mmCIF file of C-alpha atoms in Angstrom:
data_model
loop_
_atom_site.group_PDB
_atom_site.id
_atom_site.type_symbol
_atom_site.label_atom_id
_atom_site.label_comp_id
_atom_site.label_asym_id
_atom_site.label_seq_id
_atom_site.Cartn_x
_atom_site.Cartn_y
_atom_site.Cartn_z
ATOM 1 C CA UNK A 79 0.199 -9.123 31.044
ATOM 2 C CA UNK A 80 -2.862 -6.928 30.062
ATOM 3 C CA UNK A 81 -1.540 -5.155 26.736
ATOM 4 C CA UNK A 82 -3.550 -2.166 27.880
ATOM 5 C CA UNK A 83 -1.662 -1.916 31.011
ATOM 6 C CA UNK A 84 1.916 -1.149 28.489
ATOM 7 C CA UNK A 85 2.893 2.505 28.890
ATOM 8 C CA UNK A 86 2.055 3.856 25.324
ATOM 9 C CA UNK A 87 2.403 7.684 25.400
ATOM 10 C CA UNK A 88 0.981 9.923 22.183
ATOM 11 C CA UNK A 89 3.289 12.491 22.509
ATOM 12 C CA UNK A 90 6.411 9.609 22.341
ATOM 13 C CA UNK A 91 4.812 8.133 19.660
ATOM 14 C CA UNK A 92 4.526 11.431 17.834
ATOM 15 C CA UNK A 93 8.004 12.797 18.542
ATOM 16 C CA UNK A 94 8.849 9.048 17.037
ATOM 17 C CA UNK A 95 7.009 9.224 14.116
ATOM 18 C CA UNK A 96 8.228 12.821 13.289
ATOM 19 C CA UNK A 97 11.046 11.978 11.228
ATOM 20 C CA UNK A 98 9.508 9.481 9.128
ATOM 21 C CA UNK A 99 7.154 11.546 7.833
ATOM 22 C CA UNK A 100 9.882 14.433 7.329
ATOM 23 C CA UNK A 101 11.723 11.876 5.212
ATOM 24 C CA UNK A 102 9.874 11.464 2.156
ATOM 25 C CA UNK A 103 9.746 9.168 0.313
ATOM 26 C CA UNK A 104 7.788 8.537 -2.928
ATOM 27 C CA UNK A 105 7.683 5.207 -4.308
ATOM 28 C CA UNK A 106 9.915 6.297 -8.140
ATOM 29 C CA UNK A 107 12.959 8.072 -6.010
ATOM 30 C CA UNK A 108 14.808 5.314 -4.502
ATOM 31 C CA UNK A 109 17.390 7.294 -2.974
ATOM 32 C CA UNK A 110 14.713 8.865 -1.131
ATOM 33 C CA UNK A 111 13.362 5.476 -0.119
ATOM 34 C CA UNK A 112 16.013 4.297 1.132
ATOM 35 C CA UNK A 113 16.670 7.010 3.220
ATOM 36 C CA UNK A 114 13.608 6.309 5.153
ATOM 37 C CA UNK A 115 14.143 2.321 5.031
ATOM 38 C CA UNK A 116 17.323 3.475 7.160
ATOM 39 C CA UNK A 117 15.146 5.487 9.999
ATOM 40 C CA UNK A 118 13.382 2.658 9.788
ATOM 41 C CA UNK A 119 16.184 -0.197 10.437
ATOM 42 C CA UNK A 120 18.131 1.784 12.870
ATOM 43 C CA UNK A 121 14.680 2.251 15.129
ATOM 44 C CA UNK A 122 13.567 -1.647 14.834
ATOM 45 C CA UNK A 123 17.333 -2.026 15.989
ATOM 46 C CA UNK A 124 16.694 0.063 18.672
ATOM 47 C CA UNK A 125 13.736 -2.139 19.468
ATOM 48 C CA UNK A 126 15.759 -5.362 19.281
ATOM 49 C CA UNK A 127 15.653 -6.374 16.239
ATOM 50 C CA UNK A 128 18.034 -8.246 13.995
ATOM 51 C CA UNK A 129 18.237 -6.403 10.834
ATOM 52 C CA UNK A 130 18.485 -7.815 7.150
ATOM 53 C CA UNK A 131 18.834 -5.083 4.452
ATOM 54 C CA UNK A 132 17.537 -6.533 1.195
ATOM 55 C CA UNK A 133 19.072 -4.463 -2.369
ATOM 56 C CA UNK A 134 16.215 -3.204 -4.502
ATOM 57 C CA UNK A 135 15.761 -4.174 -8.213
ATOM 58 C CA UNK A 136 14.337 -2.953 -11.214
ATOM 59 C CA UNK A 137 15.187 0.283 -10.348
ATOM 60 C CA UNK A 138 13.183 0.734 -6.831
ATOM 61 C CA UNK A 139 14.732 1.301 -3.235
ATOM 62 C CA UNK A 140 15.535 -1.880 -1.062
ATOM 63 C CA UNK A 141 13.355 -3.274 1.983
ATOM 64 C CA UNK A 142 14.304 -4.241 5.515
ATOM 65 C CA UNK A 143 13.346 -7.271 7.093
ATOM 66 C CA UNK A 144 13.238 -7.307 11.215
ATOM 67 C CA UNK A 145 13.278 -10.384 13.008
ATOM 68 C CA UNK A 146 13.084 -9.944 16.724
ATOM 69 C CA UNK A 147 14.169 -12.863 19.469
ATOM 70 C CA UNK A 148 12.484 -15.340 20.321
ATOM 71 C CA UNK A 149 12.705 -18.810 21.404
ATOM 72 C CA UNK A 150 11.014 -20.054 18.421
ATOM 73 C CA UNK A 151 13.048 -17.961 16.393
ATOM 74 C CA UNK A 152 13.046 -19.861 13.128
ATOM 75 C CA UNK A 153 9.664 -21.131 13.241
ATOM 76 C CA UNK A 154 6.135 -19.754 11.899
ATOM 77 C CA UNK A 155 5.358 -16.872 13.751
ATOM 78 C CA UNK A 156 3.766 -13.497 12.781
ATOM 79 C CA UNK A 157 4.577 -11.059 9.583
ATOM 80 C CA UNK A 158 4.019 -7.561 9.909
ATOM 81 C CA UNK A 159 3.899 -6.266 6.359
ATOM 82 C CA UNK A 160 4.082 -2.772 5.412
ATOM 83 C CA UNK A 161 5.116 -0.382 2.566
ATOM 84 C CA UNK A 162 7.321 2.916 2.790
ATOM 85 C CA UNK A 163 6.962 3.917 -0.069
ATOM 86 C CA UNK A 164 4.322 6.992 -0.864
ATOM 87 C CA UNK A 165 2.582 8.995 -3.807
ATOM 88 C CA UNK A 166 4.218 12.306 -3.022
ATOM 89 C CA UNK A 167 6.989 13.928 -4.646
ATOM 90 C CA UNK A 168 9.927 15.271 -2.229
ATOM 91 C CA UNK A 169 9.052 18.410 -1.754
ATOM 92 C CA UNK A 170 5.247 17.868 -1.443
ATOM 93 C CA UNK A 171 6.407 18.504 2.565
ATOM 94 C CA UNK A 172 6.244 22.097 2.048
ATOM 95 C CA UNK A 173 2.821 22.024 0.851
ATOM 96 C CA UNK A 174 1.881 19.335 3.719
ATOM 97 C CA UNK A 175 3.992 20.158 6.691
ATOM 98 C CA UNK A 176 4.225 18.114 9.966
ATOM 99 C CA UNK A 177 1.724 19.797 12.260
ATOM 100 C CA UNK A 178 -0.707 18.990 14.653
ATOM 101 C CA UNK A 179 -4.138 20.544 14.899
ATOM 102 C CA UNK A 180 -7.482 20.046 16.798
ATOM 103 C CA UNK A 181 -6.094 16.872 17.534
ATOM 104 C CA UNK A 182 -5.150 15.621 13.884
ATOM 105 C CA UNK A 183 -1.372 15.284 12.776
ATOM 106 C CA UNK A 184 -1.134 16.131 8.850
ATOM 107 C CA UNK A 185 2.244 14.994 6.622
ATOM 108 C CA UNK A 186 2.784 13.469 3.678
ATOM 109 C CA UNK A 187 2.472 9.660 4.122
ATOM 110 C CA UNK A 188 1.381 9.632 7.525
ATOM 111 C CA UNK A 189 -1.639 7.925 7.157
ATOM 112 C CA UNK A 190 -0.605 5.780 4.115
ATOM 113 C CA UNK A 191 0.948 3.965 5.596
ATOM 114 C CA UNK A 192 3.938 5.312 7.823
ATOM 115 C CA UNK A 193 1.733 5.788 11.117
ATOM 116 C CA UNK A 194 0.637 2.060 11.199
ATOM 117 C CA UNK A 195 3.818 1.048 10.807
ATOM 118 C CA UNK A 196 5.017 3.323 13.150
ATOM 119 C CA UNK A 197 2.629 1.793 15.698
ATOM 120 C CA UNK A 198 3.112 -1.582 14.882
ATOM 121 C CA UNK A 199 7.062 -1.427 15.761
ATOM 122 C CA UNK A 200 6.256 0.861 19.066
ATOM 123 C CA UNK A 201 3.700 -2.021 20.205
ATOM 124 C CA UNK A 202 6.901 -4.352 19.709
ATOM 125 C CA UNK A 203 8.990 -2.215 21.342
ATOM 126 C CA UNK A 204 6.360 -1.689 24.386
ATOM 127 C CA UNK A 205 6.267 -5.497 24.864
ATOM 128 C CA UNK A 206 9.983 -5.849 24.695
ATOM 129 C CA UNK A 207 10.747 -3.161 27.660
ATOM 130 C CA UNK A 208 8.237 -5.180 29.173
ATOM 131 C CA UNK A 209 10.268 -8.175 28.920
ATOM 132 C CA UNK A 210 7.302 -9.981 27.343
ATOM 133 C CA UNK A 211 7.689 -12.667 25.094
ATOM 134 C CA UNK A 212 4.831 -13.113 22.251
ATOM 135 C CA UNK A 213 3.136 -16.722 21.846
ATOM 136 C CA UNK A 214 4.810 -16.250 18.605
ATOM 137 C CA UNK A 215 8.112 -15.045 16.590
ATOM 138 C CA UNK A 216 7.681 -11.613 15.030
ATOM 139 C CA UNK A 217 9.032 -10.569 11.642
ATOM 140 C CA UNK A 218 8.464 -6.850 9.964
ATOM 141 C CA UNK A 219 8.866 -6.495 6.620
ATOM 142 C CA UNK A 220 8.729 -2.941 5.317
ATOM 143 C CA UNK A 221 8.876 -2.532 1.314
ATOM 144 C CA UNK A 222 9.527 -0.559 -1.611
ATOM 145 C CA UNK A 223 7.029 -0.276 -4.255
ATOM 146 C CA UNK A 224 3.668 -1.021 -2.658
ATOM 147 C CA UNK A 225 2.054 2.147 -4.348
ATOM 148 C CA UNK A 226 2.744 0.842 -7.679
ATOM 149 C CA UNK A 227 1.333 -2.643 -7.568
ATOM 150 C CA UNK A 228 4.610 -3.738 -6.089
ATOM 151 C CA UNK A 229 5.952 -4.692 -9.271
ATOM 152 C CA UNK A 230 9.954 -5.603 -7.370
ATOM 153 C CA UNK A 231 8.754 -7.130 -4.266
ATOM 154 C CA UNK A 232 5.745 -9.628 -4.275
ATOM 155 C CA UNK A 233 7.759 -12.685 -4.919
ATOM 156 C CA UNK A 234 9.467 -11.279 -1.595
ATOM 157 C CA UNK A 235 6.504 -10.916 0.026
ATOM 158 C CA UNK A 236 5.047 -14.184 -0.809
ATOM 159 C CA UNK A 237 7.793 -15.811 0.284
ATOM 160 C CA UNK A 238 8.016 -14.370 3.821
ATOM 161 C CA UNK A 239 4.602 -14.992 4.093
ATOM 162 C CA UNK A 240 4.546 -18.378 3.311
ATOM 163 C CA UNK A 241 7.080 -18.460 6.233
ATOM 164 C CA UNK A 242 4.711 -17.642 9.076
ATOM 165 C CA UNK A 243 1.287 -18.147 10.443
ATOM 166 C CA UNK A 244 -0.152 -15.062 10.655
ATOM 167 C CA UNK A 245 0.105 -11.413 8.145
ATOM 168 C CA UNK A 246 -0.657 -8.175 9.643
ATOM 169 C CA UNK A 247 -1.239 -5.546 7.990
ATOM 170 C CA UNK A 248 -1.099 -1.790 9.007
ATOM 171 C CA UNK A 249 -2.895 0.552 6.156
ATOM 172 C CA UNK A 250 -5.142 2.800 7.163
ATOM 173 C CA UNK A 251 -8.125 2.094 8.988
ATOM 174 C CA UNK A 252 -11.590 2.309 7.109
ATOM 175 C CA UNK A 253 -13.280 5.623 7.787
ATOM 176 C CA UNK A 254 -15.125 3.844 10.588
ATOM 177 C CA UNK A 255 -11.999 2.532 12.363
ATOM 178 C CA UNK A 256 -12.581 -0.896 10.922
ATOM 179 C CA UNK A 257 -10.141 -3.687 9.354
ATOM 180 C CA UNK A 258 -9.764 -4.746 5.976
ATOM 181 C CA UNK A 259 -10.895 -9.313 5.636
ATOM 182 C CA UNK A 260 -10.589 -9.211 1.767
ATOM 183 C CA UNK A 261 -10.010 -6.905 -1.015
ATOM 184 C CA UNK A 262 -10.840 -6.656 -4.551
ATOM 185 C CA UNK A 263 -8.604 -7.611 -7.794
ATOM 186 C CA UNK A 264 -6.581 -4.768 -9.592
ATOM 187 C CA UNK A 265 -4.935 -4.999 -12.582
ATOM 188 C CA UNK A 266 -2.856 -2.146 -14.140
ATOM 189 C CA UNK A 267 -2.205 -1.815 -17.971
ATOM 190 C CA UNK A 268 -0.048 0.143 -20.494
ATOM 191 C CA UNK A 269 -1.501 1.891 -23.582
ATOM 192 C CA UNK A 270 0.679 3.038 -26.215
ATOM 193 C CA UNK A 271 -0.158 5.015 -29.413
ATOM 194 C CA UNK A 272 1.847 5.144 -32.537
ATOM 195 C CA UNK A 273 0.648 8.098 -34.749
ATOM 196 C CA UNK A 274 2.523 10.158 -37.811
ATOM 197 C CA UNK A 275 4.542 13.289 -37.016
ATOM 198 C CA UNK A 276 4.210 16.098 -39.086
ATOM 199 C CA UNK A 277 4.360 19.846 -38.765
ATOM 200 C CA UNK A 278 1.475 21.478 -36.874
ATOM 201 C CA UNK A 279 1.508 24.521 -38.722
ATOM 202 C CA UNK A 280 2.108 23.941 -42.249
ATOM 203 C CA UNK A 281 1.384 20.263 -42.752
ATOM 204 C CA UNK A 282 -1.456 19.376 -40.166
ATOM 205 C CA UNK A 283 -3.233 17.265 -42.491
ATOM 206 C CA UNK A 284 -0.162 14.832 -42.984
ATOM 207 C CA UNK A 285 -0.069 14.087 -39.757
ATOM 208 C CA UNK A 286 -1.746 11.515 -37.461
ATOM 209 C CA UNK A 287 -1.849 12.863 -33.860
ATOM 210 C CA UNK A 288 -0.662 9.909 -31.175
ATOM 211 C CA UNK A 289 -2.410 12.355 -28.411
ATOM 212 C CA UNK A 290 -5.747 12.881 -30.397
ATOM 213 C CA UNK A 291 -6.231 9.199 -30.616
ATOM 214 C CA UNK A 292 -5.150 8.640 -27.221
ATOM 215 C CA UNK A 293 -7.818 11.340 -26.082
ATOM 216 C CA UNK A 294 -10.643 9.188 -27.835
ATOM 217 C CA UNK A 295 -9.592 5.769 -26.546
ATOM 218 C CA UNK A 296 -9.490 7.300 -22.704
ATOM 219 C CA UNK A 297 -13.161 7.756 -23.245
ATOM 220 C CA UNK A 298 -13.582 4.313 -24.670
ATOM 221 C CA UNK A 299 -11.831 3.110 -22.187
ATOM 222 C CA UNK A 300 -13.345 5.162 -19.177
ATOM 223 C CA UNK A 301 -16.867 4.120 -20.495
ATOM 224 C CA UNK A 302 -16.322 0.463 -20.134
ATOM 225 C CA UNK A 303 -16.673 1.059 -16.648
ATOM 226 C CA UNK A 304 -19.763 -1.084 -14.876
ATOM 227 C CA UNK A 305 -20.733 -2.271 -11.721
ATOM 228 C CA UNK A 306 -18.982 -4.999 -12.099
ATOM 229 C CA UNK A 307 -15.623 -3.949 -12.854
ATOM 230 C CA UNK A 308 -14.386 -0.044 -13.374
ATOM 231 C CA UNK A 309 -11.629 1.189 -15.440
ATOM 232 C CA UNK A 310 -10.209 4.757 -14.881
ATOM 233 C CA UNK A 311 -6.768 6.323 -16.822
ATOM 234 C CA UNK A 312 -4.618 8.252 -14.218
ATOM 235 C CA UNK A 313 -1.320 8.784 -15.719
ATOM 236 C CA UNK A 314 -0.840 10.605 -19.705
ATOM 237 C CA UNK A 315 2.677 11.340 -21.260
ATOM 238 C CA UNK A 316 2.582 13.032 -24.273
ATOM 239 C CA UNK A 317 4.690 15.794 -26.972
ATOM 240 C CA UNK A 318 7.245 18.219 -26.416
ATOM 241 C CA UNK A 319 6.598 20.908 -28.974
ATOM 242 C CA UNK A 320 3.410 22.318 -29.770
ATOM 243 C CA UNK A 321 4.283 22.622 -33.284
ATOM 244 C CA UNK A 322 4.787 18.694 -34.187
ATOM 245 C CA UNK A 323 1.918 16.562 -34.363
ATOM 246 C CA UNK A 324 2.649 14.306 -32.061
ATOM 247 C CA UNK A 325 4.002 10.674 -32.872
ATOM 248 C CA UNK A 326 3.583 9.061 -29.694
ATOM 249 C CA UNK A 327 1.413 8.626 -26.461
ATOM 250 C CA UNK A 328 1.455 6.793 -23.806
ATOM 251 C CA UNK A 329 -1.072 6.194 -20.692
ATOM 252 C CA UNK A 330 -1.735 4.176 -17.337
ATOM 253 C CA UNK A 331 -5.041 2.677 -16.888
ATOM 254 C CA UNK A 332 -6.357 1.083 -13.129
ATOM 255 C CA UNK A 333 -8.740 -1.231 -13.081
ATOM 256 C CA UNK A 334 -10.418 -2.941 -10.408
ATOM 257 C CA UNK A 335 -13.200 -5.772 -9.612
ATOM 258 C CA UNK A 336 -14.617 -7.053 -6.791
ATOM 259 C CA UNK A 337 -14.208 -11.000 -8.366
ATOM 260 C CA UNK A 338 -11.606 -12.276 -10.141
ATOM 261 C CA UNK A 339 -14.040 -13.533 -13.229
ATOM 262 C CA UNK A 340 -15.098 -10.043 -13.632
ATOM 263 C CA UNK A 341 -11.359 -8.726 -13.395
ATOM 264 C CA UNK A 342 -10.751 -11.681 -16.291
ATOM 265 C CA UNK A 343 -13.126 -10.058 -18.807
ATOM 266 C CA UNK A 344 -11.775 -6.611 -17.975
ATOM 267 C CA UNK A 345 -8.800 -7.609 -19.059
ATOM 268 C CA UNK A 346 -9.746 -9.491 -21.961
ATOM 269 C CA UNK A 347 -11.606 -5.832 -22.876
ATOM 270 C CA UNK A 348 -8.350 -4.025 -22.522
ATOM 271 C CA UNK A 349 -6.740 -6.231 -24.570
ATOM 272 C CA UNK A 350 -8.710 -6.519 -27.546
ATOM 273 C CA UNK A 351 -8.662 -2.521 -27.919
ATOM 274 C CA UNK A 352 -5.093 -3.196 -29.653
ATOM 275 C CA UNK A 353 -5.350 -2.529 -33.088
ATOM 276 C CA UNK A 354 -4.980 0.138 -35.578
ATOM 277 C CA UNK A 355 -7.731 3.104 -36.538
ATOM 278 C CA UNK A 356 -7.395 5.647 -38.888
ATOM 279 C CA UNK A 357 -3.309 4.956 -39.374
ATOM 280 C CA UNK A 358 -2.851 5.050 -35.588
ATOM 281 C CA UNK A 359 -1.319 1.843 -34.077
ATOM 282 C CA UNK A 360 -3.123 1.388 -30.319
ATOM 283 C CA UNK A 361 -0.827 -1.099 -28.158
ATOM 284 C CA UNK A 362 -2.528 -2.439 -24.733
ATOM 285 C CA UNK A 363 -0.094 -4.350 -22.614
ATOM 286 C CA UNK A 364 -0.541 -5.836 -18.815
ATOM 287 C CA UNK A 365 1.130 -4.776 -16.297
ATOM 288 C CA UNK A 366 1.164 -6.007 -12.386
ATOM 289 C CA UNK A 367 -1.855 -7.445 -11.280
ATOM 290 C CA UNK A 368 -3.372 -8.536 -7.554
ATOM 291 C CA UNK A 369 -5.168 -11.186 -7.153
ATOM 292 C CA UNK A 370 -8.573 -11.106 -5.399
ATOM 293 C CA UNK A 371 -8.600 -11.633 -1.448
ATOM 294 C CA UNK A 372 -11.797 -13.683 -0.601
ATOM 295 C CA UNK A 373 -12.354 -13.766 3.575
ATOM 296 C CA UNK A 374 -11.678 -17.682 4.203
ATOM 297 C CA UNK A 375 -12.192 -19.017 7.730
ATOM 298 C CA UNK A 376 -8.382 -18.356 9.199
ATOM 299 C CA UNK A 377 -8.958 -14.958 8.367
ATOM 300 C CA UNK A 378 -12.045 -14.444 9.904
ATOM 301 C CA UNK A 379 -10.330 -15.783 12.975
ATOM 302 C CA UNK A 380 -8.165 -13.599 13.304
ATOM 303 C CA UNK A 381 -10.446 -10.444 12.619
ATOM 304 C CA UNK A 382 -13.301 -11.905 15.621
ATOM 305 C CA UNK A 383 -9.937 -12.292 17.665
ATOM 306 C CA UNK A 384 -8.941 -8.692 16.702
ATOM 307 C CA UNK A 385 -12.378 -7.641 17.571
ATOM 308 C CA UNK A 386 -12.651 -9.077 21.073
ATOM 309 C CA UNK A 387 -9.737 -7.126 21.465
ATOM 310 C CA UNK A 388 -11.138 -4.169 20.161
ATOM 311 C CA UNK A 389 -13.722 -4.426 22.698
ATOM 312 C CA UNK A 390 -11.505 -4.257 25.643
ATOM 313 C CA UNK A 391 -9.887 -1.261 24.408
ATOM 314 C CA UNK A 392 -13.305 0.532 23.454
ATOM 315 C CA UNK A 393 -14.479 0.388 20.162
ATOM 316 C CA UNK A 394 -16.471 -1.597 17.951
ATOM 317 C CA UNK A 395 -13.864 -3.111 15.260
ATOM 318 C CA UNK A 396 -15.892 -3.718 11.870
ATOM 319 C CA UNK A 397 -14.831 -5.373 8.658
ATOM 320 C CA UNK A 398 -15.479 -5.450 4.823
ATOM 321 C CA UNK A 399 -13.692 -6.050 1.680
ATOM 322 C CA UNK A 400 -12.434 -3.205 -0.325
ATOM 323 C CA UNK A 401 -11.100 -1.942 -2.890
ATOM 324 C CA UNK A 402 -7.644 0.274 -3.610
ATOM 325 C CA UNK A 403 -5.362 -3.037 -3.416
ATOM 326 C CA UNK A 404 -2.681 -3.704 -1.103
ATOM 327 C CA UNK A 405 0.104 -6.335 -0.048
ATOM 328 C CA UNK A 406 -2.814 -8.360 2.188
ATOM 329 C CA UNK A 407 -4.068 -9.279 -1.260
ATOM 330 C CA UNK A 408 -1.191 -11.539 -1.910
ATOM 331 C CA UNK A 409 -0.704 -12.970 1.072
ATOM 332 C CA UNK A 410 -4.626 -13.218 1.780
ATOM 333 C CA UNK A 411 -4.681 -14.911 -1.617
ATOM 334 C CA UNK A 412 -2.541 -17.543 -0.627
ATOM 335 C CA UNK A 413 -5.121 -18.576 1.587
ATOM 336 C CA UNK A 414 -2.915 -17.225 4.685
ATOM 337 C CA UNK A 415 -5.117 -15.745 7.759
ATOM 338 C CA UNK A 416 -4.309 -11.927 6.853
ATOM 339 C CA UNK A 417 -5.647 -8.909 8.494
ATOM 340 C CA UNK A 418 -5.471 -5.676 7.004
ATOM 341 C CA UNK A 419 -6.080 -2.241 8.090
ATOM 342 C CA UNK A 420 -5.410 -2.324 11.426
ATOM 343 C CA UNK A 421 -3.284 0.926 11.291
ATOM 344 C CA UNK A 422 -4.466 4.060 12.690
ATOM 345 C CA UNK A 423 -7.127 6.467 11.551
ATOM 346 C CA UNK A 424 -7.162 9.559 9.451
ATOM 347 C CA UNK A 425 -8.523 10.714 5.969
ATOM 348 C CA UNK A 426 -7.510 12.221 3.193
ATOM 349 C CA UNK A 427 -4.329 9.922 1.706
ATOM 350 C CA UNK A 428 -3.317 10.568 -1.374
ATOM 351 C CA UNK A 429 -3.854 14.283 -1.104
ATOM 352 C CA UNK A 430 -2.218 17.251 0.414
ATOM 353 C CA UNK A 431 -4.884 17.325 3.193
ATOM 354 C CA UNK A 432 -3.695 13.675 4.688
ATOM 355 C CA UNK A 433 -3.630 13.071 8.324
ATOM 356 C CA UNK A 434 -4.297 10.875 10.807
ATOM 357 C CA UNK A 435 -6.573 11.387 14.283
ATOM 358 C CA UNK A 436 -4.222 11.462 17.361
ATOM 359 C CA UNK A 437 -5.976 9.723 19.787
ATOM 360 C CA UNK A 438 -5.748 6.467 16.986
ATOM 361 C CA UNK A 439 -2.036 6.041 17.968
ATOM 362 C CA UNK A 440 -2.358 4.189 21.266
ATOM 363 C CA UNK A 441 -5.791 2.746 20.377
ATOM 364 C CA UNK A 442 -4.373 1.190 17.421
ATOM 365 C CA UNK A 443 -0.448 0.547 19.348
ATOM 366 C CA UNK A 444 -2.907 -1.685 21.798
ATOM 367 C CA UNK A 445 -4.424 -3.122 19.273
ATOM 368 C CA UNK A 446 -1.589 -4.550 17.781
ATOM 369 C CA UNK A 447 0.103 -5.451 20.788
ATOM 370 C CA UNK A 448 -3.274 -7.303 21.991
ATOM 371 C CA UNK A 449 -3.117 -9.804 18.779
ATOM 372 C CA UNK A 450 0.812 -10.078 19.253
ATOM 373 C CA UNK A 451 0.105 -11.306 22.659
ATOM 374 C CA UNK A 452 -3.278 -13.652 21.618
ATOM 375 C CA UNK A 453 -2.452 -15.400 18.052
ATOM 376 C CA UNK A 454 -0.753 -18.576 18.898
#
């Protein structure tokens, strides 16, 4: 059957899509997660599937795994990998409401990544009503922790992965509509200062502020950044009362390279700033990493597949590496054809102004149900 003959509809789609992004969901509440992992089991239910509810760890919400019938079922097929997780706070829907204008759709989320996903399962669910059965088994797996370096689930990940032929992945398109063939390495560290406390007021010159020598090591830090590899501090927790020199500090620092050598030395650089200066003790530890995602010949397969597809619908589908990390690197990593950023378009994710483009829903529905129907 010609995928662009299935019976997407925007308006389903969007009355669909509604009450995942009215169920937020930020990636440190896991109550909240896992209230939107259970919109999202009962509808890939409703489109078939049969559902596995995996328990989160290490203090994150679980994930759901949807396998849908086949006769194959069992055998390497196709992973659709997403995350459900977001960087918004509950209550970041009041200053972001659900709402459509001049033919954008705005919510918290909806672009990173909830409206691919949402796609994804409706171009499952298209094909099903259609009583068509893909070259290949399906499997979705939606996650926890994505926006955090997925710290709980890679190892999950990885493993379904390893499991199947094929990884799709729905994160936003690139600004011109095209996919995502490789992305850069991240890592993520911890930086702790250990000052002296002492009173602000009367004994200021006892003390040894945690938050002063914090302040100069963010510059340090910050000015390390080349073309090569950047480093950027997005996350400071600091004092209580303004009258205490403060004894401790503690910060978050991204960094990111476009090869994994140059990610090495980063990371050798953040290391070697632990120390101690001027009776200050500076502690740098690692945290999660991902592995560069280098375009290897299965996974430009699957993108000149992708755009042949494109083509049919109407649009020229481009690709790149990039930065800004996601799941693909893993599985892309393991040298498994991955194609990322196939979900629909939009701008402005990670702010209050996020939103996708309407018209991307059944452009990017087709597009997904075109490479369910072609990768064999």
């Amino acid at each position: 059957m010609n995928f662009q003959k299935l019976p997407f509809d925007t308006d389903t789609m969007l009355a669909g899509l509604r009450p995942w992004i009215e169920c937020e969901s930020p990636t440190f509440d896991a109550t909240a997660v896992d209230r939107m992992m259970d919109l999202a089991a009962y509808d890939l239910a409703a489109a078939g599937a049969e559902i596995g509810r995996i328990p989160g760890r290490m203090g994150f919400g679980g994930s759901v795994r949807a396998r849908f019938p086949h006769k194959d079922f069992g055998k390497p097929g196709i992973l659709i990998s997403g995350h459900m997780d977001t960087v918004h706070p509950v209550g970041t829907l009041a200053k972001n409401p659900w709402r459509i204008e001049g033919g954008l759709c705005y919510g918290p989320g909806i672009q990173d990544m909830k409206g691919g996903n949402y796609v994804s399962l409706e171009a499952i669910r298209q094909l099903a009503l259609a009583g068509i059965e893909t070259p290949l088994p399906v499997t979705v797996l939606f996650t926890p922790d994505e926006e955090i370096g997925t710290p709980s689930t890679r190892a999950l990940i990885e493993m379904e992965a390893r499991k199947n032929k094929y990884v799709l992945v729905p994160e936003p398109a690139r600004p011109d509509g095209g996919a995502v063939t490789g992305r850069y390495a991240i890592a993520r560290f911890n930086v702790k200062t250990t000052g002296r406390p002492s009173h602000a007021g009367w004994a200021l010159k006892d003390g040894r502020s945690a938050i002063a020598a914090m302040a100069r090591k963010i510059i340090e830090i910050e000015a390390m950044t080349g073309e090569d590899c950047t480093f950027s501090v997005g996350v400071i927790h600091a004092g209580q009362w303004v009258n205490c020199v403060s004894s401790s500090c503690d910060a978050e620092v991204l960094s990111m390279a476009k090869r994994q050598a140059d990610l090495d030395r980063g990371v050798e650089r953040m290391l070697a700033l632990s120390g101690e200066e001027n009776d200050v003790v500076i502690e740098v530890t690692r945290g999660v990493t991902r592995p560069v995602w280098e375009p290897d010949e299965g996974t430009m397969a699957v993108y000149e597949l992708a755009r042949e597809i494109a083509g049919k619908i109407g649009f020229d589908l481009s690709h790149a590496s990039a930065g800004g990390g996601s799941d693909g690197n893993f599985t892309g990593a393991m040298g498994i054809p991955t194609l990322d950023s196939i979900g629909v378009r939009g701008a402005g994710l990670h702010t209050l102004n996020e939103h996708i483009e309407i018209d991307s829903l059944v452009e990017r529905a087709q597009l997904v149900a075109g490479l369910l129907l072609r990768l064999k």
